[in-house]
Amino acid sequence: MMSRDAVRINLNECMQKYDEYSERFFALLPVFGKKAVLEWCMKEGLIASSYVCPKCGKPMELRERTGKSVNDGFEWMCRNQSSVKEENHYVSRSVRKGSWFQLSNTDMCTVLLVMRKWFGRCPQKYAVADLGVGSHTAVDWYNFCREICIHVLIRDSCKIGGVDAIVEEDESKFGKMKYGKGRPVNGKWVFGGTERNSNKCFFRVVPCRTKECLLAVIKEWVLPGTTIISDCWASYNCLKDEGFQHLKVNHSLTFVCPVTGAHTNSIEGSWSGIKRFLGNTTHRTEDMFDSYLHEFMWRRKNSHSVENKVFKTFLADVASVFPPLQQDVPPEHEIIQQDALW
């Protein structure tokens, strides 16, 4: 068995040899031991790097522990033996306290590996086979990763467009095809807009395509003064009265307006991308459609960077949505935090 120092040296050597957010690095992560995994999670802000004792207010020590109740091999501990009886105490806290890992019994290394599989768009069945995890574990953590996308997009959402900016808007129907005859069933209308020359976009599931419904979404997500390009659907006819410039393309005749040069190639390309993305996912259900759509939007938003840097961004998003606790908080506050996030 390797010593702790040897494990630490090997981890550092691995980080120098491989990008620590790459698939190769994560494939080697299990060999470094639980302490190394904990230290890496601390570095990424996924778990707390310190914890304050609720009894004496001093920093607790990270100590190795064994037993079924300690999945991670270590926990925060504070032991004080004093001649003053009231000052004697023995306190322990999980290293998962308040973190992304708190509500799970799966070991951290396995969770990290599943997260990397999700990020790499590995189908769940292959993640189960490659990692030897249960199907429920893979499904749960893939869903949790998509929930991070939802929280981050809502938190960081902002309007697109503005004066001199062009936003292409369109709506598309998503649904399964019955008997290959092209009749959509259980479909959803998605209304979206993309700002040209940027990764800015919005996509929202809408109950219908009425003027009132689409205009409400446009006002929520598009700045006044924006030049909006759309097809000739009647619901868009009110845009000039609402403070927007409006150009139309009659898709039944042409894809580019011969007079204005207006086109909606960007948003049409987005629909193709979304449908390809959804087509590669499995085990989708009606109530999961929104989460897959948010995942697509998160990936699109971060598509400007190289893959491993984007995964680093995702880990930072996890840490920001689930800031680990460094001291005890009132139980009701902890419950509120958990309910709000899960």
Short mmCIF file of C-alpha atoms in Angstrom, two decimals:
data_model
loop_
_atom_site.label_atom_id
_atom_site.label_comp_id
_atom_site.label_asym_id
_atom_site.label_seq_id
_atom_site.Cartn_x
_atom_site.Cartn_y
_atom_site.Cartn_z
CA MET A 1 0.00 0.00 0.00
CA MET A 2 1.32 3.46 -0.92
CA SER A 3 2.00 5.98 1.82
CA ARG A 4 0.10 9.27 1.99
CA ASP A 5 3.20 11.16 0.83
CA ALA A 6 3.60 8.83 -2.15
CA VAL A 7 -0.04 9.29 -3.05
CA ARG A 8 0.31 13.06 -2.82
CA ILE A 9 3.45 13.04 -4.99
CA ASN A 10 1.78 10.84 -7.58
CA LEU A 11 -1.25 13.12 -7.69
CA ASN A 12 0.96 16.16 -8.21
CA GLU A 13 2.91 14.36 -10.93
CA CYS A 14 -0.33 13.38 -12.63
CA MET A 15 -1.58 16.98 -12.50
CA GLN A 16 1.65 18.09 -14.17
CA LYS A 17 1.41 15.41 -16.86
CA TYR A 18 -2.31 15.62 -17.61
CA ASP A 19 -4.87 18.38 -17.61
CA GLU A 20 -6.62 17.82 -14.28
CA TYR A 21 -10.03 18.34 -15.87
CA SER A 22 -9.46 15.84 -18.67
CA GLU A 23 -10.97 12.38 -18.99
CA ARG A 24 -7.50 10.87 -18.66
CA PHE A 25 -6.89 12.54 -15.32
CA PHE A 26 -10.27 11.46 -13.98
CA ALA A 27 -9.68 7.88 -15.11
CA LEU A 28 -6.62 7.83 -12.83
CA LEU A 29 -8.30 9.59 -9.90
CA PRO A 30 -9.37 6.40 -8.03
CA VAL A 31 -5.76 5.21 -7.57
CA PHE A 32 -4.75 8.21 -5.49
CA GLY A 33 -6.82 7.35 -2.44
CA LYS A 34 -9.57 9.10 -0.53
CA LYS A 35 -7.36 11.76 1.05
CA ALA A 36 -6.12 12.93 -2.35
CA VAL A 37 -9.67 13.06 -3.69
CA LEU A 38 -10.74 15.13 -0.67
CA GLU A 39 -7.86 17.55 -1.15
CA TRP A 40 -8.70 17.94 -4.83
CA CYS A 41 -12.36 18.63 -3.98
CA MET A 42 -11.24 21.22 -1.42
CA LYS A 43 -9.09 22.91 -4.04
CA GLU A 44 -12.08 23.11 -6.38
CA GLY A 45 -14.36 24.47 -3.64
CA LEU A 46 -16.66 21.44 -3.76
CA ILE A 47 -16.17 20.74 -0.05
CA ALA A 48 -14.95 22.96 2.78
CA SER A 49 -11.21 23.20 3.43
CA SER A 50 -11.84 24.01 7.11
CA TYR A 51 -14.60 23.74 9.69
CA VAL A 52 -15.19 25.63 12.94
CA CYS A 53 -16.01 23.66 16.07
CA PRO A 54 -19.48 24.66 17.31
CA LYS A 55 -18.37 24.11 20.93
CA CYS A 56 -15.09 25.98 21.26
CA GLY A 57 -14.96 28.01 18.05
CA LYS A 58 -11.55 26.63 17.08
CA PRO A 59 -10.69 25.02 13.72
CA MET A 60 -11.50 21.32 13.68
CA GLU A 61 -8.98 18.73 12.50
CA LEU A 62 -9.41 16.50 9.47
CA ARG A 63 -8.85 12.99 10.82
CA GLU A 64 -8.95 9.57 9.25
CA ARG A 65 -11.91 7.45 10.29
CA THR A 66 -13.26 4.05 9.34
CA GLY A 67 -16.69 2.54 9.57
CA LYS A 68 -19.91 2.35 7.62
CA SER A 69 -20.98 5.81 8.76
CA VAL A 70 -17.86 7.46 7.25
CA ASN A 71 -17.96 6.97 3.47
CA ASP A 72 -15.07 9.29 2.77
CA GLY A 73 -12.50 7.86 5.20
CA PHE A 74 -12.09 11.23 6.93
CA GLU A 75 -14.19 13.64 8.96
CA TRP A 76 -13.83 16.88 10.86
CA MET A 77 -13.15 16.30 14.57
CA CYS A 78 -12.55 18.36 17.69
CA ARG A 79 -11.74 16.77 21.04
CA ASN A 80 -11.14 18.85 24.16
CA GLN A 81 -10.29 17.34 27.52
CA SER A 82 -10.27 19.98 30.22
CA SER A 83 -10.30 20.08 33.98
CA VAL A 84 -13.40 22.20 33.60
CA LYS A 85 -16.20 19.72 32.96
CA GLU A 86 -18.29 22.15 30.93
CA GLU A 87 -15.44 22.61 28.46
CA ASN A 88 -15.02 18.90 27.71
CA HIS A 89 -16.38 17.96 24.31
CA TYR A 90 -16.00 15.62 21.39
CA VAL A 91 -17.49 16.88 18.13
CA SER A 92 -17.41 15.42 14.62
CA ARG A 93 -18.78 16.68 11.33
CA SER A 94 -18.98 15.15 7.86
CA VAL A 95 -16.67 16.61 5.22
CA ARG A 96 -19.77 16.77 3.00
CA LYS A 97 -21.59 19.24 5.24
CA GLY A 98 -23.62 21.64 3.10
CA SER A 99 -21.91 20.50 -0.08
CA TRP A 100 -22.96 19.04 -3.43
CA PHE A 101 -22.29 15.58 -1.95
CA GLN A 102 -24.24 15.93 1.31
CA LEU A 103 -27.45 14.12 0.40
CA SER A 104 -25.71 11.16 -1.24
CA ASN A 105 -24.05 8.05 0.18
CA THR A 106 -22.05 7.44 -2.99
CA ASP A 107 -18.32 7.98 -2.47
CA MET A 108 -16.95 11.26 -3.81
CA CYS A 109 -14.60 9.72 -6.33
CA THR A 110 -17.46 7.83 -7.98
CA VAL A 111 -19.59 10.98 -8.08
CA LEU A 112 -16.76 12.89 -9.76
CA LEU A 113 -16.36 10.15 -12.34
CA VAL A 114 -20.09 10.16 -13.10
CA MET A 115 -20.00 13.96 -13.42
CA ARG A 116 -17.15 13.72 -15.94
CA LYS A 117 -19.10 11.10 -17.91
CA TRP A 118 -22.13 13.39 -18.00
CA PHE A 119 -20.01 16.30 -19.14
CA GLY A 120 -18.47 14.18 -21.90
CA ARG A 121 -22.00 13.29 -23.11
CA CYS A 122 -21.43 9.62 -22.35
CA PRO A 123 -24.76 7.72 -22.51
CA GLN A 124 -25.89 6.62 -19.06
CA LYS A 125 -25.78 2.92 -19.91
CA TYR A 126 -22.09 3.20 -20.81
CA ALA A 127 -21.35 5.18 -17.65
CA VAL A 128 -22.96 2.35 -15.66
CA ALA A 129 -20.87 -0.26 -17.47
CA ASP A 130 -17.59 1.68 -17.35
CA LEU A 131 -17.81 2.74 -13.70
CA GLY A 132 -19.65 -0.24 -12.24
CA VAL A 133 -22.31 1.96 -10.64
CA GLY A 134 -26.02 1.29 -10.37
CA SER A 135 -28.32 2.68 -13.03
CA HIS A 136 -30.17 4.74 -10.40
CA THR A 137 -26.89 6.35 -9.34
CA ALA A 138 -26.06 7.34 -12.90
CA VAL A 139 -29.57 8.63 -13.59
CA ASP A 140 -29.66 10.65 -10.36
CA TRP A 141 -26.31 12.35 -10.86
CA TYR A 142 -26.94 13.07 -14.54
CA ASN A 143 -30.18 14.75 -13.42
CA PHE A 144 -28.35 16.66 -10.67
CA CYS A 145 -25.84 17.95 -13.23
CA ARG A 146 -28.68 19.25 -15.39
CA GLU A 147 -30.20 20.93 -12.34
CA ILE A 148 -26.95 22.84 -11.89
CA CYS A 149 -27.37 24.10 -15.46
CA ILE A 150 -30.89 25.27 -14.61
CA HIS A 151 -29.83 27.13 -11.46
CA VAL A 152 -26.87 28.82 -13.14
CA LEU A 153 -28.85 29.93 -16.19
CA ILE A 154 -31.62 31.37 -14.02
CA ARG A 155 -29.11 33.10 -11.75
CA ASP A 156 -27.06 34.57 -14.60
CA SER A 157 -29.91 35.26 -17.00
CA CYS A 158 -29.94 38.62 -18.75
CA LYS A 159 -31.70 40.18 -21.71
CA ILE A 160 -30.18 39.93 -25.16
CA GLY A 161 -30.09 42.34 -28.08
CA GLY A 162 -30.30 46.11 -27.85
CA VAL A 163 -29.84 49.01 -30.27
CA ASP A 164 -27.81 47.94 -33.34
CA ALA A 165 -28.10 44.28 -32.30
CA ILE A 166 -29.93 41.65 -34.33
CA VAL A 167 -31.89 38.82 -32.72
CA GLU A 168 -33.36 36.02 -34.81
CA GLU A 169 -36.53 34.51 -33.35
CA ASP A 170 -38.50 31.42 -34.22
CA GLU A 171 -40.56 28.65 -32.68
CA SER A 172 -40.26 24.90 -33.17
CA LYS A 173 -42.26 21.84 -32.18
CA PHE A 174 -40.49 19.04 -30.34
CA GLY A 175 -42.10 15.65 -30.01
CA LYS A 176 -41.91 11.97 -30.84
CA MET A 177 -43.04 10.79 -34.26
CA LYS A 178 -45.70 8.09 -34.44
CA TYR A 179 -45.22 5.18 -36.85
CA GLY A 180 -42.71 7.23 -38.83
CA LYS A 181 -45.50 9.26 -40.45
CA GLY A 182 -44.38 12.58 -39.05
CA ARG A 183 -47.37 13.12 -36.76
CA PRO A 184 -45.97 14.63 -33.54
CA VAL A 185 -47.43 13.41 -30.27
CA ASN A 186 -46.82 14.72 -26.75
CA GLY A 187 -44.91 17.57 -28.35
CA LYS A 188 -43.82 20.88 -26.86
CA TRP A 189 -43.54 24.26 -28.52
CA VAL A 190 -40.22 25.94 -27.85
CA PHE A 191 -39.76 29.64 -28.59
CA GLY A 192 -36.22 30.89 -28.96
CA GLY A 193 -33.99 33.75 -29.95
CA THR A 194 -30.30 34.01 -30.81
CA GLU A 195 -28.23 37.18 -30.93
CA ARG A 196 -25.99 37.35 -33.95
CA ASN A 197 -22.21 37.39 -33.48
CA SER A 198 -22.46 36.07 -29.91
CA ASN A 199 -23.38 32.99 -27.89
CA LYS A 200 -26.28 34.82 -26.27
CA CYS A 201 -29.63 33.15 -26.64
CA PHE A 202 -32.85 32.18 -24.91
CA PHE A 203 -35.13 29.18 -25.35
CA ARG A 204 -38.39 28.78 -23.49
CA VAL A 205 -41.09 26.13 -23.53
CA VAL A 206 -44.39 27.89 -24.31
CA PRO A 207 -47.94 26.55 -24.08
CA CYS A 208 -48.98 28.09 -27.41
CA ARG A 209 -47.90 30.49 -30.18
CA THR A 210 -50.39 33.28 -29.63
CA LYS A 211 -49.35 36.92 -29.86
CA GLU A 212 -49.83 37.40 -26.13
CA CYS A 213 -47.71 34.39 -25.23
CA LEU A 214 -44.78 35.11 -27.57
CA LEU A 215 -44.79 38.85 -26.84
CA ALA A 216 -44.54 38.19 -23.10
CA VAL A 217 -41.42 36.08 -23.67
CA ILE A 218 -39.91 38.65 -26.04
CA LYS A 219 -40.39 41.48 -23.54
CA GLU A 220 -38.81 39.34 -20.83
CA TRP A 221 -35.71 38.39 -22.82
CA VAL A 222 -35.11 41.00 -25.56
CA LEU A 223 -34.04 44.61 -25.00
CA PRO A 224 -36.00 47.49 -26.57
CA GLY A 225 -34.56 48.81 -29.82
CA THR A 226 -33.44 45.37 -30.97
CA THR A 227 -33.83 44.46 -34.62
CA ILE A 228 -35.82 41.22 -34.59
CA ILE A 229 -35.89 38.94 -37.61
CA SER A 230 -38.65 36.34 -37.76
CA ASP A 231 -40.86 34.48 -40.19
CA CYS A 232 -44.25 35.83 -41.24
CA TRP A 233 -46.23 34.24 -38.42
CA ALA A 234 -49.04 36.68 -37.54
CA SER A 235 -48.13 36.74 -33.85
CA TYR A 236 -45.04 38.83 -34.69
CA ASN A 237 -46.95 41.64 -36.41
CA CYS A 238 -47.13 43.70 -33.22
CA LEU A 239 -43.36 44.00 -32.69
CA LYS A 240 -42.96 47.46 -34.24
CA ASP A 241 -45.63 48.77 -31.88
CA GLU A 242 -43.68 47.41 -28.90
CA GLY A 243 -40.40 49.26 -29.48
CA PHE A 244 -38.60 46.76 -31.72
CA GLN A 245 -37.37 46.95 -35.29
CA HIS A 246 -38.86 44.06 -37.25
CA LEU A 247 -37.76 42.30 -40.43
CA LYS A 248 -39.63 39.33 -41.90
CA VAL A 249 -38.66 36.32 -43.99
CA ASN A 250 -41.37 34.39 -45.83
CA HIS A 251 -40.05 30.84 -45.50
CA SER A 252 -42.68 29.49 -47.86
CA LEU A 253 -41.01 31.47 -50.66
CA THR A 254 -37.36 31.96 -49.71
CA PHE A 255 -34.84 31.60 -46.88
CA VAL A 256 -33.39 35.08 -47.47
CA CYS A 257 -35.52 38.16 -48.04
CA PRO A 258 -34.48 39.55 -51.47
CA VAL A 259 -35.28 43.11 -50.40
CA THR A 260 -33.75 43.40 -46.90
CA GLY A 261 -31.37 40.44 -46.95
CA ALA A 262 -32.92 39.27 -43.69
CA HIS A 263 -32.60 35.59 -42.79
CA THR A 264 -32.99 33.33 -39.78
CA ASN A 265 -30.17 30.90 -40.49
CA SER A 266 -28.73 31.20 -36.97
CA ILE A 267 -31.90 30.27 -35.11
CA GLU A 268 -32.68 27.54 -37.64
CA GLY A 269 -29.22 26.13 -37.00
CA SER A 270 -29.95 26.25 -33.27
CA TRP A 271 -33.08 24.13 -33.75
CA SER A 272 -31.01 21.58 -35.63
CA GLY A 273 -28.45 21.58 -32.83
CA ILE A 274 -31.08 21.17 -30.12
CA LYS A 275 -32.81 18.33 -31.93
CA ARG A 276 -29.51 16.53 -32.50
CA PHE A 277 -28.68 17.05 -28.83
CA LEU A 278 -32.02 15.69 -27.66
CA GLY A 279 -31.80 12.85 -30.14
CA ASN A 280 -28.62 11.60 -28.47
CA THR A 281 -30.16 11.51 -25.01
CA THR A 282 -31.96 8.48 -23.69
CA HIS A 283 -34.63 7.82 -21.07
CA ARG A 284 -36.20 11.24 -21.60
CA THR A 285 -39.59 11.81 -20.05
CA GLU A 286 -42.13 14.57 -20.57
CA ASP A 287 -41.26 16.35 -17.34
CA MET A 288 -37.50 16.22 -18.06
CA PHE A 289 -37.68 18.15 -21.34
CA ASP A 290 -36.98 21.53 -19.70
CA SER A 291 -33.86 20.23 -17.96
CA TYR A 292 -32.41 18.89 -21.23
CA LEU A 293 -33.16 22.23 -22.88
CA HIS A 294 -31.33 24.07 -20.09
CA GLU A 295 -28.39 21.69 -20.42
CA PHE A 296 -28.19 22.52 -24.13
CA MET A 297 -28.29 26.25 -23.32
CA TRP A 298 -25.56 25.92 -20.68
CA ARG A 299 -23.31 24.03 -23.08
CA ARG A 300 -23.97 26.57 -25.84
CA LYS A 301 -23.20 29.45 -23.48
CA ASN A 302 -19.82 27.91 -22.65
CA SER A 303 -18.97 26.59 -26.11
CA HIS A 304 -16.42 29.36 -26.72
CA SER A 305 -13.78 27.60 -24.60
CA VAL A 306 -11.91 24.31 -24.90
CA GLU A 307 -13.56 21.23 -23.39
CA ASN A 308 -11.47 20.82 -20.24
CA LYS A 309 -11.80 24.50 -19.34
CA VAL A 310 -15.56 24.21 -19.74
CA PHE A 311 -15.59 21.32 -17.25
CA LYS A 312 -13.64 23.50 -14.84
CA THR A 313 -16.36 26.11 -15.32
CA PHE A 314 -19.00 23.49 -14.51
CA LEU A 315 -17.21 22.55 -11.27
CA ALA A 316 -17.06 26.23 -10.34
CA ASP A 317 -20.80 26.47 -11.02
CA VAL A 318 -21.42 23.49 -8.73
CA ALA A 319 -19.37 25.14 -5.98
CA SER A 320 -21.28 28.42 -6.38
CA VAL A 321 -24.70 26.75 -6.27
CA PHE A 322 -23.69 24.48 -3.37
CA PRO A 323 -21.25 26.51 -1.24
CA PRO A 324 -20.01 24.04 1.41
CA LEU A 325 -20.58 24.96 5.03
CA GLN A 326 -17.56 25.90 7.17
CA GLN A 327 -19.52 26.08 10.39
CA ASP A 328 -22.86 24.95 11.77
CA VAL A 329 -25.97 26.88 10.79
CA PRO A 330 -29.46 26.70 12.33
CA PRO A 331 -31.22 23.52 11.11
CA GLU A 332 -34.04 25.51 9.51
CA HIS A 333 -31.52 27.42 7.36
CA GLU A 334 -29.92 24.19 6.21
CA ILE A 335 -33.33 22.75 5.28
CA ILE A 336 -34.23 25.89 3.33
CA GLN A 337 -30.95 25.68 1.42
CA GLN A 338 -31.49 22.03 0.54
CA ASP A 339 -35.10 22.56 -0.53
CA ALA A 340 -34.16 25.54 -2.70
CA LEU A 341 -31.45 23.63 -4.52
CA TRP A 342 -32.91 20.16 -4.85
#
